[in-house]
Tab-separated table of C-alpha atoms (C1' of nucleotides) in Angstrom:
chain	number	residue	atom	x	y	z
A	1	UNK	CA	130.791	45.564	150.481
A	2	UNK	CA	132.852	48.531	149.456
A	3	UNK	CA	134.291	48.086	146.032
A	4	UNK	CA	133.758	51.734	145.398
A	5	UNK	CA	135.793	53.468	148.063
A	6	UNK	CA	137.289	56.655	146.737
A	7	UNK	CA	140.376	58.353	148.005
A	8	UNK	CA	138.331	61.039	149.699
A	9	UNK	CA	136.357	58.582	151.793
A	10	UNK	CA	136.330	59.982	155.297
A	11	UNK	CA	133.509	58.009	156.855
A	12	UNK	CA	134.547	54.490	156.077
A	13	UNK	CA	133.161	53.870	152.628
A	14	UNK	CA	129.940	54.121	150.782
A	15	UNK	CA	127.547	51.288	150.257
A	16	UNK	CA	126.390	51.355	146.643
A	17	UNK	CA	122.833	52.614	146.467
A	18	UNK	CA	122.995	54.380	149.772
A	19	UNK	CA	123.081	57.905	148.381
A	20	UNK	CA	119.474	58.155	147.192
A	21	UNK	CA	118.127	57.352	150.630
A	22	UNK	CA	120.447	59.910	152.161
A	23	UNK	CA	119.223	62.503	149.714
A	24	UNK	CA	115.664	61.802	150.717
A	25	UNK	CA	116.432	61.892	154.408
A	26	UNK	CA	118.249	65.198	154.238
A	27	UNK	CA	115.617	66.787	152.062
A	28	UNK	CA	112.907	65.512	154.307
A	29	UNK	CA	114.566	67.002	157.357
A	30	UNK	CA	115.059	70.354	155.680
A	31	UNK	CA	111.475	70.313	154.581
A	32	UNK	CA	110.396	69.652	158.139
A	33	UNK	CA	112.525	72.564	159.215
A	34	UNK	CA	110.739	74.831	156.777
A	35	UNK	CA	107.298	73.829	157.941
A	36	UNK	CA	108.195	74.067	161.568
A	37	UNK	CA	109.447	77.601	161.056
A	38	UNK	CA	106.384	78.560	159.058
A	39	UNK	CA	104.224	77.332	161.898
A	40	UNK	CA	106.326	79.259	164.394
A	41	UNK	CA	105.803	82.387	162.350
A	42	UNK	CA	102.071	81.788	162.406
A	43	UNK	CA	101.849	81.335	158.664
A	44	UNK	CA	99.049	79.628	156.821
A	45	UNK	CA	99.728	75.943	156.492
A	46	UNK	CA	100.692	76.065	152.842
A	47	UNK	CA	101.758	72.722	151.530
A	48	UNK	CA	105.097	72.261	149.839
A	49	UNK	CA	103.332	71.733	146.534
A	50	UNK	CA	102.217	75.307	146.926
A	51	UNK	CA	105.778	76.287	147.540
A	52	UNK	CA	106.913	74.811	144.259
A	53	UNK	CA	104.054	76.493	142.496
A	54	UNK	CA	105.153	79.777	144.049
A	55	UNK	CA	108.657	79.339	142.831
A	56	UNK	CA	107.520	78.613	139.316
A	57	UNK	CA	105.172	81.574	139.284
A	58	UNK	CA	107.876	83.844	140.636
A	59	UNK	CA	110.242	82.753	137.886
A	60	UNK	CA	107.645	82.804	135.104
A	61	UNK	CA	105.611	85.983	135.145
A	62	UNK	CA	103.515	84.826	132.197
A	63	UNK	CA	102.695	81.401	133.554
A	64	UNK	CA	99.473	79.589	132.772
A	65	UNK	CA	97.747	76.784	134.617
A	66	UNK	CA	98.756	74.219	132.034
A	67	UNK	CA	102.352	75.373	132.164
A	68	UNK	CA	102.308	75.120	135.907
A	69	UNK	CA	100.851	71.638	135.698
A	70	UNK	CA	103.666	70.560	133.411
A	71	UNK	CA	106.236	72.041	135.746
A	72	UNK	CA	104.785	70.372	138.798
A	73	UNK	CA	104.279	67.132	136.935
A	74	UNK	CA	100.597	66.868	137.799
A	75	UNK	CA	97.440	67.025	135.729
A	76	UNK	CA	96.028	70.346	134.713
A	77	UNK	CA	93.002	69.641	136.902
A	78	UNK	CA	95.193	69.282	139.929
A	79	UNK	CA	97.160	72.388	139.079
A	80	UNK	CA	93.907	74.227	138.579
A	81	UNK	CA	92.855	73.285	142.078
A	82	UNK	CA	96.119	74.557	143.495
A	83	UNK	CA	95.809	77.780	141.553
A	84	UNK	CA	92.290	78.228	142.860
A	85	UNK	CA	93.470	77.906	146.424
A	86	UNK	CA	96.326	80.312	145.992
A	87	UNK	CA	93.961	82.774	144.362
A	88	UNK	CA	91.428	82.381	147.167
A	89	UNK	CA	94.154	83.102	149.663
A	90	UNK	CA	95.192	86.228	147.860
A	91	UNK	CA	98.584	85.008	146.698
A	92	UNK	CA	97.913	85.265	142.988
A	93	UNK	CA	95.483	86.735	140.505
A	94	UNK	CA	94.266	85.277	137.253
A	95	UNK	CA	94.475	87.881	134.531
A	96	UNK	CA	93.188	87.512	131.002
A	97	UNK	CA	95.742	86.416	128.474
A	98	UNK	CA	96.409	89.259	126.020
A	99	UNK	CA	96.015	87.222	122.865
A	100	UNK	CA	94.471	83.898	123.828
A	101	UNK	CA	91.033	84.178	125.310
A	102	UNK	CA	91.097	80.607	126.545
A	103	UNK	CA	94.122	81.156	128.723
A	104	UNK	CA	94.822	83.077	131.909
A	105	UNK	CA	98.024	84.659	133.015
A	106	UNK	CA	98.901	83.789	136.587
A	107	UNK	CA	100.501	86.656	138.436
A	108	UNK	CA	101.705	86.614	142.006
A	109	UNK	CA	100.329	89.396	144.150
A	110	UNK	CA	102.604	91.415	146.414
A	111	UNK	CA	101.525	89.129	149.195
A	112	UNK	CA	102.522	86.174	147.048
A	113	UNK	CA	105.919	87.604	146.304
A	114	UNK	CA	106.489	88.299	149.961
A	115	UNK	CA	105.721	84.676	150.681
A	116	UNK	CA	108.256	83.515	148.137
A	117	UNK	CA	110.925	85.659	149.764
A	118	UNK	CA	110.066	84.216	153.160
A	119	UNK	CA	110.247	80.673	151.856
A	120	UNK	CA	113.609	81.395	150.261
A	121	UNK	CA	114.853	82.703	153.559
A	122	UNK	CA	113.709	79.614	155.412
A	123	UNK	CA	115.185	77.222	152.877
A	124	UNK	CA	118.408	79.158	153.132
A	125	UNK	CA	118.251	78.729	156.899
A	126	UNK	CA	118.038	74.986	156.564
A	127	UNK	CA	120.829	74.996	154.053
A	128	UNK	CA	122.963	77.133	156.308
A	129	UNK	CA	122.698	74.599	159.097
A	130	UNK	CA	124.314	72.123	156.769
A	131	UNK	CA	126.969	74.643	155.834
A	132	UNK	CA	127.692	75.211	159.527
A	133	UNK	CA	128.222	71.515	159.897
A	134	UNK	CA	130.438	70.714	156.946
A	135	UNK	CA	131.716	74.118	155.884
A	136	UNK	CA	130.684	76.363	153.050
A	137	UNK	CA	133.245	74.926	150.674
A	138	UNK	CA	132.025	71.390	150.995
A	139	UNK	CA	128.440	72.535	150.692
A	140	UNK	CA	129.294	74.358	147.512
A	141	UNK	CA	130.889	71.186	146.218
A	142	UNK	CA	127.676	69.327	146.975
A	143	UNK	CA	125.709	72.037	145.262
A	144	UNK	CA	127.829	71.781	142.151
A	145	UNK	CA	127.503	68.016	142.100
A	146	UNK	CA	123.719	68.261	142.366
A	147	UNK	CA	123.679	70.960	139.746
A	148	UNK	CA	125.672	68.752	137.389
A	149	UNK	CA	123.112	65.989	137.766
A	150	UNK	CA	120.163	68.280	137.193
A	151	UNK	CA	121.756	70.087	134.264
A	152	UNK	CA	122.385	66.757	132.667
A	153	UNK	CA	118.713	65.772	132.747
A	154	UNK	CA	116.677	66.089	129.581
A	155	UNK	CA	114.306	69.020	129.840
A	156	UNK	CA	111.319	66.838	130.426
A	157	UNK	CA	112.769	65.357	133.568
A	158	UNK	CA	114.231	68.509	135.008
A	159	UNK	CA	111.042	69.714	136.630
A	160	UNK	CA	108.744	67.107	138.062
A	161	UNK	CA	108.135	68.046	141.637
A	162	UNK	CA	105.024	66.135	142.273
A	163	UNK	CA	104.979	64.191	145.518
A	164	UNK	CA	108.309	62.497	145.670
A	165	UNK	CA	106.557	59.182	145.809
B	1	UNK	CA	122.334	87.509	144.101
B	2	UNK	CA	125.432	85.628	145.117
B	3	UNK	CA	126.735	86.824	148.406
B	4	UNK	CA	127.675	83.300	149.292
B	5	UNK	CA	130.093	82.254	146.615
B	6	UNK	CA	132.597	79.818	147.969
B	7	UNK	CA	136.118	79.360	146.701
B	8	UNK	CA	135.260	76.030	145.120
B	9	UNK	CA	132.378	77.414	143.102
B	10	UNK	CA	132.730	75.972	139.661
B	11	UNK	CA	129.283	76.591	138.294
B	12	UNK	CA	128.856	80.270	138.930
B	13	UNK	CA	127.762	80.447	142.522
B	14	UNK	CA	125.066	79.096	144.699
B	15	UNK	CA	121.876	80.925	145.475
B	16	UNK	CA	121.161	80.539	149.198
B	17	UNK	CA	118.325	78.107	149.682
B	18	UNK	CA	118.797	76.434	146.341
B	19	UNK	CA	120.261	73.203	147.651
B	20	UNK	CA	117.093	71.714	149.157
B	21	UNK	CA	115.246	71.934	145.862
B	22	UNK	CA	118.180	70.337	144.085
B	23	UNK	CA	118.160	67.507	146.594
B	24	UNK	CA	114.505	66.913	145.916
B	25	UNK	CA	114.938	67.032	142.164
B	26	UNK	CA	117.809	64.595	142.124
B	27	UNK	CA	116.107	62.201	144.487
B	28	UNK	CA	112.946	62.422	142.502
B	29	UNK	CA	114.743	61.571	139.311
B	30	UNK	CA	116.543	58.629	140.875
B	31	UNK	CA	113.259	57.415	142.281
B	32	UNK	CA	111.712	57.606	138.836
B	33	UNK	CA	114.634	55.617	137.529
B	34	UNK	CA	113.979	52.903	140.080
B	35	UNK	CA	110.318	52.612	139.243
B	36	UNK	CA	110.921	52.652	135.536
B	37	UNK	CA	113.390	49.813	135.886
B	38	UNK	CA	111.044	47.844	138.113
B	39	UNK	CA	108.353	48.196	135.485
B	40	UNK	CA	110.781	47.111	132.783
B	41	UNK	CA	111.572	44.029	134.809
B	42	UNK	CA	107.880	43.264	135.081
B	43	UNK	CA	107.844	43.673	138.832
B	44	UNK	CA	104.797	44.321	140.934
B	45	UNK	CA	104.188	48.027	141.245
B	46	UNK	CA	105.387	48.306	144.797
B	47	UNK	CA	105.273	51.831	146.099
B	48	UNK	CA	108.340	53.468	147.520
B	49	UNK	CA	106.800	53.383	150.959
B	50	UNK	CA	107.017	49.642	150.612
B	51	UNK	CA	110.633	49.991	149.696
B	52	UNK	CA	111.441	51.793	152.893
B	53	UNK	CA	109.510	49.234	154.847
B	54	UNK	CA	111.560	46.534	153.162
B	55	UNK	CA	114.781	48.204	154.080
B	56	UNK	CA	113.751	48.495	157.715
B	57	UNK	CA	112.610	44.904	157.857
B	58	UNK	CA	115.817	43.720	156.252
B	59	UNK	CA	117.857	45.604	158.825
B	60	UNK	CA	115.681	44.664	161.815
B	61	UNK	CA	114.904	40.954	161.857
B	62	UNK	CA	112.771	41.336	164.983
B	63	UNK	CA	110.691	44.253	163.777
B	64	UNK	CA	107.102	44.804	164.822
B	65	UNK	CA	104.375	46.819	163.169
B	66	UNK	CA	104.608	49.593	165.722
B	67	UNK	CA	108.363	49.789	165.301
B	68	UNK	CA	107.955	49.969	161.570
B	69	UNK	CA	105.382	52.731	161.953
B	70	UNK	CA	107.808	54.744	164.040
B	71	UNK	CA	110.531	54.245	161.497
B	72	UNK	CA	108.360	55.276	158.591
B	73	UNK	CA	106.888	58.146	160.543
B	74	UNK	CA	103.305	57.078	159.960
B	75	UNK	CA	100.572	55.853	162.248
B	76	UNK	CA	100.510	52.263	163.313
B	77	UNK	CA	97.248	51.843	161.409
B	78	UNK	CA	98.918	52.899	158.218
B	79	UNK	CA	101.916	50.694	158.862
B	80	UNK	CA	99.567	47.834	159.584
B	81	UNK	CA	97.968	48.313	156.192
B	82	UNK	CA	101.358	48.264	154.510
B	83	UNK	CA	102.343	45.149	156.399
B	84	UNK	CA	99.107	43.496	155.385
B	85	UNK	CA	99.810	44.164	151.738
B	86	UNK	CA	103.356	42.925	151.892
B	87	UNK	CA	102.155	39.805	153.672
B	88	UNK	CA	99.417	39.255	151.084
B	89	UNK	CA	102.003	39.503	148.354
B	90	UNK	CA	104.215	36.958	150.030
B	91	UNK	CA	107.049	39.290	150.925
B	92	UNK	CA	106.831	38.861	154.678
B	93	UNK	CA	105.280	36.652	157.307
B	94	UNK	CA	103.887	37.638	160.673
B	95	UNK	CA	105.214	35.309	163.315
B	96	UNK	CA	104.154	35.216	166.944
B	97	UNK	CA	106.357	37.150	169.302
B	98	UNK	CA	108.125	34.734	171.617
B	99	UNK	CA	107.286	36.539	174.853
B	100	UNK	CA	104.575	39.101	174.045
B	101	UNK	CA	101.374	37.608	172.808
B	102	UNK	CA	100.070	40.955	171.616
B	103	UNK	CA	102.945	41.477	169.260
B	104	UNK	CA	104.029	39.933	165.985
B	105	UNK	CA	107.489	39.575	164.600
B	106	UNK	CA	107.724	40.660	160.993
B	107	UNK	CA	110.086	38.504	158.974
B	108	UNK	CA	110.901	38.925	155.332
B	109	UNK	CA	110.416	35.802	153.270
B	110	UNK	CA	113.060	34.691	150.816
B	111	UNK	CA	111.032	36.401	148.147
B	112	UNK	CA	111.099	39.569	150.254
B	113	UNK	CA	114.841	39.424	150.705
B	114	UNK	CA	115.312	38.906	147.000
B	115	UNK	CA	113.278	42.032	146.398
B	116	UNK	CA	115.451	44.046	148.742
B	117	UNK	CA	118.536	42.932	146.867
B	118	UNK	CA	116.964	43.927	143.589
B	119	UNK	CA	116.001	47.339	144.926
B	120	UNK	CA	119.511	47.865	146.212
B	121	UNK	CA	120.855	47.017	142.803
B	122	UNK	CA	118.551	49.474	141.098
B	123	UNK	CA	119.310	52.279	143.542
B	124	UNK	CA	122.964	51.596	142.975
B	125	UNK	CA	122.358	51.890	139.253
B	126	UNK	CA	120.860	55.325	139.652
B	127	UNK	CA	123.684	56.336	141.923
B	128	UNK	CA	126.226	55.053	139.451
B	129	UNK	CA	124.853	57.280	136.743
B	130	UNK	CA	125.692	60.200	138.972
B	131	UNK	CA	129.137	58.808	139.609
B	132	UNK	CA	129.691	58.467	135.883
B	133	UNK	CA	128.831	62.109	135.522
B	134	UNK	CA	130.890	63.683	138.281
B	135	UNK	CA	133.371	60.978	139.170
B	136	UNK	CA	133.445	58.547	142.050
B	137	UNK	CA	135.532	60.842	144.202
B	138	UNK	CA	133.119	63.692	144.055
B	139	UNK	CA	130.205	61.375	144.652
B	140	UNK	CA	131.917	60.020	147.716
B	141	UNK	CA	132.390	63.568	148.931
B	142	UNK	CA	128.677	64.164	148.480
B	143	UNK	CA	127.958	60.950	150.311
B	144	UNK	CA	130.106	61.997	153.220
B	145	UNK	CA	128.473	65.402	153.388
B	146	UNK	CA	125.017	63.841	153.432
B	147	UNK	CA	126.163	61.344	156.007
B	148	UNK	CA	127.433	64.140	158.216
B	149	UNK	CA	124.051	65.823	158.106
B	150	UNK	CA	122.168	62.648	158.880
B	151	UNK	CA	124.522	61.568	161.641
B	152	UNK	CA	124.065	64.923	163.257
B	153	UNK	CA	120.289	64.536	163.488
B	154	UNK	CA	118.776	63.591	166.811
B	155	UNK	CA	117.566	60.005	166.720
B	156	UNK	CA	113.947	61.001	166.451
B	157	UNK	CA	114.513	62.820	163.199
B	158	UNK	CA	116.843	60.355	161.591
B	159	UNK	CA	114.147	58.096	160.230
B	160	UNK	CA	110.939	59.700	159.038
B	161	UNK	CA	110.424	58.586	155.492
B	162	UNK	CA	106.802	59.289	155.121
B	163	UNK	CA	105.831	61.072	151.942
B	164	UNK	CA	108.312	63.826	151.605
B	165	UNK	CA	105.477	66.284	151.648
C	1	DC	C1'	94.588	42.560	191.685
C	2	DA	C1'	93.444	47.019	189.764
C	3	DT	C1'	95.080	50.179	186.759
C	4	DC	C1'	97.284	51.907	183.108
C	5	DA	C1'	100.161	51.362	178.906
C	6	DT	C1'	100.971	48.945	174.601
C	7	DA	C1'	100.316	45.900	170.024
C	8	DG	C1'	97.252	45.514	166.743
C	9	DT	C1'	92.784	45.905	164.030
C	10	DC	C1'	88.425	47.924	162.214
C	11	DA	C1'	85.864	51.696	160.484
C	12	DA	C1'	84.966	56.348	159.067
C	13	DC	C1'	86.952	60.238	157.165
C	14	DC	C1'	90.056	63.456	154.488
C	15	DA	C1'	93.451	65.387	151.142
C	16	DG	C1'	95.314	65.483	147.018
C	17	DG	C1'	95.940	63.378	143.445
C	18	DT	C1'	93.642	60.767	139.118
C	19	DT	C1'	90.539	59.974	134.800
C	20	DG	C1'	86.767	61.367	131.874
C	21	DA	C1'	83.525	64.521	129.957
C	22	DC	C1'	82.735	68.910	128.596
C	23	DC	C1'	82.858	74.010	126.792
C	24	DT	C1'	85.310	77.491	124.582
C	25	DT	C1'	88.797	79.299	121.739
C	26	DC	C1'	92.651	78.845	118.713
C	27	DT	C1'	95.179	76.860	114.587
C	28	DC	C1'	95.616	75.329	110.241
C	29	DC	C1'	94.867	73.382	105.968
C	30	DA	C1'	91.721	71.487	102.154
D	1	DT	C1'	86.753	80.291	104.575
D	2	DG	C1'	85.070	77.026	107.183
D	3	DG	C1'	85.535	72.807	109.420
D	4	DA	C1'	88.380	69.510	112.009
D	5	DG	C1'	91.145	68.875	115.497
D	6	DA	C1'	94.270	70.648	119.216
D	7	DA	C1'	94.654	73.178	123.469
D	8	DG	C1'	93.260	75.959	127.993
D	9	DG	C1'	90.352	75.451	131.643
D	10	DT	C1'	86.582	73.623	134.770
D	11	DC	C1'	83.378	70.227	136.861
D	12	DA	C1'	82.417	65.825	138.775
D	13	DA	C1'	83.342	61.147	140.171
D	14	DC	C1'	86.666	58.245	141.898
D	15	DC	C1'	91.093	56.151	144.130
D	16	DT	C1'	94.889	55.900	147.254
D	17	DG	C1'	97.143	56.394	151.204
D	18	DG	C1'	97.250	58.648	154.748
D	19	DT	C1'	94.495	60.348	159.275
D	20	DT	C1'	91.672	60.070	163.860
D	21	DG	C1'	88.863	57.440	166.995
D	22	DA	C1'	87.102	53.388	169.148
D	23	DC	C1'	87.986	48.868	170.439
D	24	DT	C1'	90.123	44.172	172.052
D	25	DA	C1'	93.572	41.685	174.191
D	26	DT	C1'	97.714	41.347	176.531
D	27	DG	C1'	101.561	43.058	179.369
D	28	DA	C1'	103.625	45.900	183.207
D	29	DT	C1'	103.333	47.974	187.635
D	30	DG	C1'	101.641	50.011	192.005
DNA sequence: CATCATAGTCAACCAGGTTGACCTTCTCCA
DNA sequence: TGGAGAAGGTCAACCTGGTTGACTATGATG
């Protein structure tokens, strides 16, 4: 059952195909951590999809709804709905596009940016718990391994953060 | 932006809180790989939730619907629906519980077990692509780090594979 | 034996996606 | 230059896969 044991195997070998499930489990737990903390802090129950939208908007100050949709891997209608909610809640404003009167520039408000910083902090918290467990060096090694996978993806597959299944 | 650089940092440092998103991205891509391959093989479009149910049923030959629900982290009604589908499709049979006439034992059929083997193969494929990229040793290190996180979870949080958000 | 807990189902509802139709504006080439 | 088609965005109808709530039947326990 373990034709793949590497020299660094500390936990008795790795069943082929086991890693994806572990990835999901760990991510799921970290995600739960985030939402638990948000609830503790009395924050609005933003869904993780919103979180990924936030991140994209924070990184792309000239984002449009269609661009966001592509990033999230959902239809533009769905992205439009999300944008509408975030706007209603005061996290972003739609501003006219300077040259294209069909389009709107999506800009985070101060409140929106503050939320992004909070989310980053909470994700970092979850990550730190892992670092406490295995050490910062090993976590960095994991990070680099993940990074290598992601960097190797063709552009089209690098985003896609719609519901994981 | 990089107050956390570890000695082993090969790729220019790790932004705190970046790892969870990377986990999700990698898992998502591997999951896409699985479903693409299933489609290529002309398989029924089973949803990943079904996959996790399969895995549980394969590992627990005396499973019940309620137990499955707990494992998946969904309500028993939802699990019951999933079980009904899998039964309709011939992947499992409900057999009477030997001592509790309320309960049913869920047993994979041969067809169900064959599906589990196929899924394992496809997950292993996705995993192997990662190994090809970073080397088996590094992948094993990642595996062990993930394993450490999961093993450290209290039992109640170790399962939970409902939609990741 | 009465009471409460548990396995499972049915039905109604909800959230967050989807597809399809549509309007407006932009692009581009005949 | 104007007309066709592409692209940004919204509205509406629908689907899926969860949810809660009510219920039946059986098991466990005082």
